[in-house]
Each structure stands twice: as structure tokens, then as C-alpha cells.
Coordinates of N, CA and C in Angstrom, one line a residue:
M374 N 0.8 -1.2 0.0 CA 0.0 0.0 0.0 C 0.9 1.2 0.0
I375 N 0.5 2.2 -0.7 CA 1.2 3.5 -0.9 C 1.2 4.3 0.4
E376 N 2.3 4.9 0.8 CA 2.4 5.7 2.0 C 1.7 7.0 1.8
D377 N 1.2 7.6 2.9 CA 0.5 8.9 2.8 C 1.3 10.0 2.1
A378 N 2.6 10.1 2.4 CA 3.4 11.2 1.9 C 3.5 11.0 0.3
A379 N 3.7 9.8 -0.1 CA 3.7 9.6 -1.6 C 2.4 9.8 -2.2
M380 N 1.3 9.4 -1.5 CA 0.0 9.6 -2.0 C -0.3 11.1 -2.2
L381 N 0.0 11.9 -1.2 CA -0.2 13.3 -1.2 C 0.6 14.0 -2.3
L382 N 1.9 13.5 -2.5 CA 2.7 14.0 -3.6 C 2.1 13.8 -5.0
L383 N 1.6 12.6 -5.2 CA 0.9 12.3 -6.4 C -0.4 13.1 -6.6
L384 N -1.1 13.3 -5.6 CA -2.3 14.2 -5.7 C -1.9 15.6 -6.0
K385 N -0.9 16.1 -5.3 CA -0.4 17.5 -5.5 C 0.0 17.7 -6.9
E386 N 0.7 16.7 -7.5 CA 1.1 16.8 -8.9 C 0.0 16.6 -9.9
D387 N -1.2 16.4 -9.4 CA -2.4 16.3 -10.2 C -2.4 15.0 -11.0
R388 N -1.8 13.9 -10.4 CA -1.8 12.6 -11.1 C -3.0 11.8 -10.6
C389 N -3.5 11.0 -11.4 CA -4.7 10.2 -11.0 C -4.2 9.0 -10.2
L390 N -2.9 8.7 -10.2 CA -2.4 7.5 -9.4 C -2.7 7.6 -7.9
G391 N -2.8 8.8 -7.4 CA -3.0 9.0 -5.9 C -4.5 8.8 -5.5
W392 N -5.4 8.9 -6.4 CA -6.8 8.8 -6.0 C -7.3 7.5 -5.6
H393 N -6.9 6.5 -6.3 CA -7.4 5.1 -6.0 C -6.8 4.7 -4.6
P394 N -5.5 4.8 -4.3 CA -5.1 4.5 -2.9 C -5.7 5.3 -1.8
L395 N -5.9 6.6 -2.1 CA -6.6 7.5 -1.1 C -8.0 7.0 -0.8
Y396 N -8.7 6.6 -1.9 CA -10.1 6.1 -1.7 C -10.1 4.8 -1.0
E397 N -9.2 3.9 -1.5 CA -9.2 2.5 -0.9 C -8.8 2.6 0.6
K398 N -7.9 3.4 1.0 CA -7.4 3.5 2.3 C -8.4 4.2 3.3
Y399 N -9.0 5.3 2.8 CA -9.7 6.2 3.8 C -11.2 6.3 3.6
S400 N -11.7 5.8 2.5 CA -13.2 6.0 2.2 C -14.1 5.3 3.3
G401 N -13.6 4.1 3.8 CA -14.4 3.4 4.8 C -14.6 4.2 6.1
M402 N -13.5 4.8 6.5 CA -13.5 5.7 7.7 C -14.4 6.9 7.4
M403 N -14.2 7.5 6.3 CA -15.0 8.7 5.9 C -16.5 8.4 5.8
Y404 N -16.8 7.2 5.2 CA -18.2 6.8 5.1 C -18.8 6.6 6.5
G405 N -18.0 5.9 7.4 CA -18.5 5.7 8.7 C -18.8 7.0 9.5
S406 N -17.9 8.0 9.3 CA -18.1 9.3 9.9 C -19.4 9.9 9.4
I407 N -19.6 9.8 8.1 CA -20.9 10.4 7.5 C -22.1 9.6 8.1
M408 N -22.0 8.3 8.2 CA -23.1 7.5 8.7 C -23.4 7.8 10.2
R409 N -22.5 8.4 10.9 CA -22.7 8.8 12.3 C -23.6 10.0 12.3
L410 N -23.6 10.7 11.3 CA -24.4 12.0 11.2 C -25.7 11.8 10.5
T411 N -25.9 10.8 9.7 CA -27.1 10.6 9.0 C -27.3 9.1 8.8
D412 N -28.6 8.7 8.8 CA -28.9 7.3 8.6 C -29.2 7.0 7.1
D413 N -29.2 8.0 6.3 CA -29.6 7.8 4.9 C -28.4 7.4 4.1
K414 N -28.4 6.1 3.7 CA -27.2 5.6 2.9 C -27.0 6.2 1.6
N415 N -28.2 6.6 0.9 CA -28.0 7.3 -0.4 C -27.4 8.6 -0.2
L416 N -27.8 9.3 0.8 CA -27.2 10.7 1.1 C -25.8 10.5 1.5
A417 N -25.5 9.5 2.2 CA -24.1 9.2 2.6 C -23.2 9.0 1.4
D418 N -23.7 8.2 0.5 CA -23.0 8.0 -0.8 C -22.7 9.3 -1.5
K419 N -23.7 10.1 -1.6 CA -23.6 11.4 -2.3 C -22.6 12.3 -1.6
I420 N -22.7 12.3 -0.3 CA -21.8 13.2 0.5 C -20.3 12.7 0.3
L421 N -20.1 11.4 0.3 CA -18.7 10.9 0.1 C -18.2 11.3 -1.3
T422 N -19.1 11.2 -2.3 CA -18.7 11.6 -3.6 C -18.4 13.1 -3.7
I423 N -19.2 13.9 -3.0 CA -19.0 15.4 -3.0 C -17.6 15.7 -2.3
I424 N -17.3 15.0 -1.2 CA -16.1 15.2 -0.5 C -14.9 15.0 -1.4
F425 N -14.9 13.9 -2.1 CA -13.8 13.5 -3.0 C -13.7 14.5 -4.2
L426 N -14.8 15.0 -4.7 CA -14.8 16.0 -5.7 C -14.3 17.3 -5.2
R427 N -14.6 17.7 -4.0 CA -14.1 18.9 -3.4 C -12.6 18.8 -3.2
I428 N -12.1 17.7 -2.8 CA -10.7 17.5 -2.6 C -10.0 17.6 -4.0
A429 N -10.6 17.0 -5.0 CA -10.0 17.1 -6.4 C -10.0 18.6 -6.9
K430 N -11.1 19.3 -6.6 CA -11.2 20.7 -7.1 C -10.3 21.6 -6.3
N431 N -10.3 21.6 -5.0 CA -9.6 22.5 -4.2 C -8.2 22.1 -3.7
G432 N -7.9 20.9 -3.9 CA -6.6 20.4 -3.4 C -6.8 20.1 -1.9
F433 N -5.7 19.6 -1.4 CA -5.7 19.2 0.0 C -4.3 19.5 0.6
A434 N -4.2 20.4 1.5 CA -3.0 20.8 2.1 C -2.9 20.3 3.6
L435 N -1.8 19.8 4.0 CA -1.6 19.4 5.4 C -0.4 20.3 6.0
K436 N -0.6 20.6 7.2 CA 0.5 21.3 7.9 C 1.5 20.2 8.3
D437 N 2.7 20.6 8.7 CA 3.8 19.6 8.9 C 3.4 18.4 9.7
K438 N 2.8 18.5 10.9 CA 2.7 17.4 11.8 C 1.3 16.8 11.8
E439 N 0.4 17.3 10.9 CA -0.9 16.8 10.8 C -1.0 15.4 10.2
L440 N -1.9 14.6 10.7 CA -2.1 13.2 10.2 C -3.1 13.2 9.1
L441 N -2.9 12.6 8.0 CA -3.8 12.6 6.9 C -5.2 12.1 7.3
Y442 N -5.2 10.9 8.0 CA -6.6 10.4 8.3 C -7.3 11.3 9.2
L443 N -6.7 12.0 10.1 CA -7.3 12.9 11.0 C -7.9 14.1 10.2
K444 N -7.1 14.7 9.3 CA -7.5 15.8 8.5 C -8.6 15.4 7.6
L445 N -8.6 14.2 7.0 CA -9.7 13.7 6.2 C -11.0 13.6 7.0
L446 N -10.9 13.1 8.2 CA -12.1 12.9 9.0 C -12.7 14.3 9.4
Q447 N -11.8 15.2 9.8 CA -12.3 16.6 10.1 C -13.0 17.2 8.9
F448 N -12.3 17.1 7.7 CA -12.9 17.6 6.5 C -14.2 16.9 6.2
T449 N -14.3 15.6 6.4 CA -15.5 14.9 6.1 C -16.6 15.3 7.0
C450 N -16.3 15.5 8.3 CA -17.3 15.9 9.3 C -17.8 17.3 8.9
S451 N -16.9 18.2 8.6 CA -17.3 19.6 8.2 C -18.2 19.7 7.0
I452 N -17.8 19.0 6.0 CA -18.6 18.9 4.7 C -20.0 18.3 5.0
T453 N -20.0 17.2 5.7 CA -21.2 16.5 6.0 C -22.2 17.4 6.8
K454 N -21.7 18.1 7.8 CA -22.5 19.0 8.6 C -23.0 20.2 7.7
E455 N -22.2 20.6 6.8 CA -22.6 21.7 5.9 C -23.7 21.3 5.0
I456 N -23.6 20.1 4.5 CA -24.6 19.6 3.6 C -25.9 19.3 4.3
L457 N -25.8 18.7 5.5 CA -27.0 18.4 6.3 C -27.7 19.6 6.8
A458 N -26.9 20.7 7.1 CA -27.5 21.9 7.5 C -28.4 22.5 6.4
K459 N -28.0 22.3 5.2 CA -28.8 22.8 4.1 C -30.0 22.0 3.9
Q460 N -30.0 20.7 4.2 CA -31.1 19.8 3.9 C -32.1 19.7 5.1
V461 N -31.6 19.8 6.3 CA -32.5 19.6 7.4 C -32.8 20.9 8.1
M462 N -34.1 21.2 8.3 CA -34.5 22.4 8.9 C -34.2 22.5 10.4
N463 N -34.2 21.4 11.1 CA -34.0 21.4 12.5 C -32.5 21.3 12.9
G464 N -31.6 21.4 12.0 CA -30.2 21.3 12.3 C -29.6 19.9 12.1
T465 N -28.4 19.7 12.6 CA -27.8 18.4 12.4 C -28.4 17.4 13.3
P466 N -28.7 16.2 12.8 CA -29.2 15.1 13.6 C -28.2 14.8 14.7
A467 N -28.8 14.2 15.8 CA -27.9 13.8 16.9 C -27.1 12.6 16.5
R468 N -25.9 12.6 17.1 CA -25.0 11.5 16.8 C -25.2 10.4 17.9
P469 N -25.0 9.2 17.5 CA -25.1 8.1 18.5 C -24.0 8.2 19.5
P470 N -24.1 7.5 20.6 CA -23.0 7.6 21.7 C -21.7 7.2 21.0
A471 N -20.7 7.9 21.5 CA -19.3 7.7 20.9 C -18.8 6.3 21.2
K472 N -18.4 5.6 20.1 CA -17.7 4.3 20.2 C -16.2 4.5 20.3
F473 N -15.8 5.7 19.8 CA -14.4 6.0 19.8 C -14.3 7.5 20.3
P474 N -14.3 7.6 21.7 CA -14.4 8.9 22.3 C -13.3 9.9 21.9
L475 N -12.0 9.4 21.9 CA -10.9 10.3 21.6 C -11.0 10.8 20.1
L476 N -11.2 9.9 19.2 CA -11.4 10.2 17.8 C -12.6 11.1 17.6
D477 N -13.7 10.8 18.2 CA -14.9 11.6 18.1 C -14.6 13.1 18.6
S478 N -13.9 13.2 19.7 CA -13.7 14.6 20.2 C -12.8 15.4 19.3
I479 N -11.8 14.7 18.6 CA -11.0 15.4 17.7 C -11.7 15.7 16.4
V480 N -12.4 14.8 15.9 CA -13.1 14.9 14.6 C -14.4 15.7 14.7
F481 N -15.3 15.3 15.5 CA -16.6 15.9 15.6 C -16.6 17.2 16.4
E482 N -15.8 17.3 17.4 CA -15.8 18.6 18.2 C -14.7 19.5 17.8
A483 N -13.9 19.0 16.8 CA -12.8 19.8 16.2 C -11.8 20.4 17.2
I484 N -11.5 19.6 18.2 CA -10.4 20.0 19.2 C -9.1 19.6 18.7
S485 N -8.1 20.3 19.1 CA -6.7 19.9 18.6 C -6.2 18.7 19.4
F486 N -5.2 18.1 18.8 CA -4.6 16.9 19.4 C -4.1 17.3 20.8
E487 N -3.4 18.4 20.9 CA -2.9 18.9 22.2 C -4.0 19.0 23.2
D488 N -5.1 19.6 22.8 CA -6.2 19.8 23.8 C -6.8 18.4 24.1
A489 N -6.8 17.5 23.2 CA -7.4 16.2 23.4 C -6.6 15.4 24.5
F490 N -5.3 15.4 24.4 CA -4.5 14.7 25.4 C -4.5 15.4 26.8
T491 N -4.7 16.7 26.8 CA -4.8 17.5 28.0 C -6.1 17.2 28.7
E492 N -7.2 17.2 27.9 CA -8.5 16.9 28.4 C -8.6 15.5 28.9
Q493 N -8.0 14.5 28.2 CA -8.0 13.1 28.6 C -7.0 12.8 29.8
L494 N -6.3 13.8 30.2 CA -5.2 13.6 31.2 C -4.2 12.5 30.8
L495 N -3.8 12.6 29.6 CA -2.8 11.6 29.0 C -1.6 12.3 28.6
T496 N -0.5 11.6 28.5 CA 0.7 12.2 27.8 C 0.5 12.2 26.3
A497 N 1.3 12.9 25.6 CA 1.1 12.9 24.1 C 1.3 11.5 23.5
E498 N 2.2 10.8 24.0 CA 2.5 9.4 23.5 C 1.3 8.5 23.8
E499 N 0.7 8.6 25.1 CA -0.4 7.8 25.4 C -1.6 8.1 24.6
C500 N -1.8 9.4 24.3 CA -2.9 9.9 23.5 C -2.7 9.4 22.0
R501 N -1.5 9.5 21.5 CA -1.2 9.0 20.2 C -1.5 7.5 20.0
K502 N -1.1 6.7 21.1 CA -1.4 5.3 21.0 C -2.9 5.0 21.1
K503 N -3.6 5.7 22.0 CA -5.1 5.5 22.1 C -5.8 5.9 20.8
L504 N -5.4 7.0 20.2 CA -6.0 7.4 18.9 C -5.7 6.4 17.9
H505 N -4.5 5.9 17.8 CA -4.1 4.8 16.8 C -5.0 3.6 17.0
L506 N -5.2 3.2 18.3 CA -6.1 2.1 18.6 C -7.5 2.3 18.1
E507 N -8.1 3.5 18.4 CA -9.4 3.8 18.0 C -9.6 3.8 16.5
V508 N -8.6 4.4 15.8 CA -8.6 4.4 14.3 C -8.6 3.0 13.8
T509 N -7.7 2.2 14.4 CA -7.6 0.8 13.9 C -8.9 0.0 14.1
Q510 N -9.5 0.2 15.3 CA -10.8 -0.4 15.6 C -11.9 0.1 14.6
M511 N -11.9 1.4 14.3 CA -12.8 1.9 13.3 C -12.6 1.3 11.9
R512 N -11.3 1.2 11.5 CA -11.0 0.6 10.2 C -11.5 -0.8 10.2
L513 N -11.3 -1.6 11.2 CA -11.8 -3.0 11.2 C -13.3 -3.0 11.2
Q514 N -13.9 -2.1 11.9 CA -15.4 -2.1 11.9 C -16.0 -1.7 10.5
M515 N -15.3 -0.8 9.9 CA -15.8 -0.3 8.6 C -15.3 -1.2 7.4
K516 N -14.4 -2.0 7.6 CA -13.8 -2.8 6.5 C -14.8 -3.7 5.8
N517 N -15.7 -4.3 6.6 CA -16.7 -5.1 6.0 C -18.0 -4.4 5.6
Q518 N -18.1 -3.1 5.8 CA -19.3 -2.4 5.5 C -19.3 -2.0 4.0
P519 N -20.3 -2.4 3.2 CA -20.3 -2.2 1.8 C -20.4 -0.7 1.5
I520 N -19.6 -0.2 0.6 CA -19.7 1.1 0.1 C -19.7 1.1 -1.4
H521 N -20.3 2.1 -2.0 CA -20.4 2.1 -3.5 C -19.2 2.9 -4.0
N522 N -18.5 2.4 -4.9 CA -17.4 3.1 -5.5 C -17.9 3.9 -6.7
K523 N -18.2 5.1 -6.4 CA -18.8 6.0 -7.5 C -17.7 6.8 -8.2
L524 N -16.5 6.7 -7.8 CA -15.4 7.5 -8.4 C -14.8 6.7 -9.6
N525 N -15.0 5.5 -9.7 CA -14.4 4.7 -10.8 C -15.3 4.7 -12.0

């Protein structure tokens, strides 16, 4: 599997080679994040497509120490809320209880990594390990969930 740095370089150079690995590696997590905010699978498919189209149109920049999966999840959450706010008169639907509390706080509440480990009373290394564990669990959970590949 292609590394994140190489994938971002390919995307930055506007090569199509980076899109397939990006989609294969992260679309499950992104789709899962969307499904936490809406129960409508058709809408979730459309939102996922919109997100990838926006990344293609506007590019995707990371600061030096940001993690790609974390940035993608924050971007996914932001775009999903934006789309749902336009479609739902009563605001964003309530999320189910957090299965991944650290990841949810960073992605859905948009707190920084530093604030997350301070809030959780953890060291940076402990927080990084816990975040890695939650992301791994989320990947495993989403691995078997069917998604439609609308980009190919």
C-alpha cells in the first residue's frame, strides 16, 4: 500500500495515481463518519462523492505534523454538517453515543490533538497510542461495510 506522503505528492502533482489508494485506504472511515451523522445511505454515498470531488477541485494541504486520516475525518465531518444543515430544517441530527471517544472529540468537536490529550489527562504518547487504537478499531469495523465506488 502506498504511504500517505507519496499519495499526497501524487495528488499534489495532479496525477490520477493517488486517488485510488486514497479512496481505498480512507473511504471506509470517511463513510463511517458520515453515517454517524445521517442514517440515509443514499445521502451518505452522495456526500462521500462530494467530498472527493471537493478535494479534487480545491486540493488538500496538510500542515507539517498533521495526520492525513485525522485531517480527512475533520474535512468529512465539516462537509457533512454543511450539507446536512442545508437539507435539514432542525439542524444536524444527533450522533449516536461515541464508540471512539478520543477520535470523536478530535473529529466531531474539532479540538486539537494537544487539547485532546490534556482533556483526557494523558501524555502525548499515550494519546497517540489511544488514537491509533481507536482508528484501527474503526477501520476494522468499517472494513466489511459495503460502500459504493462511485469514483471509478
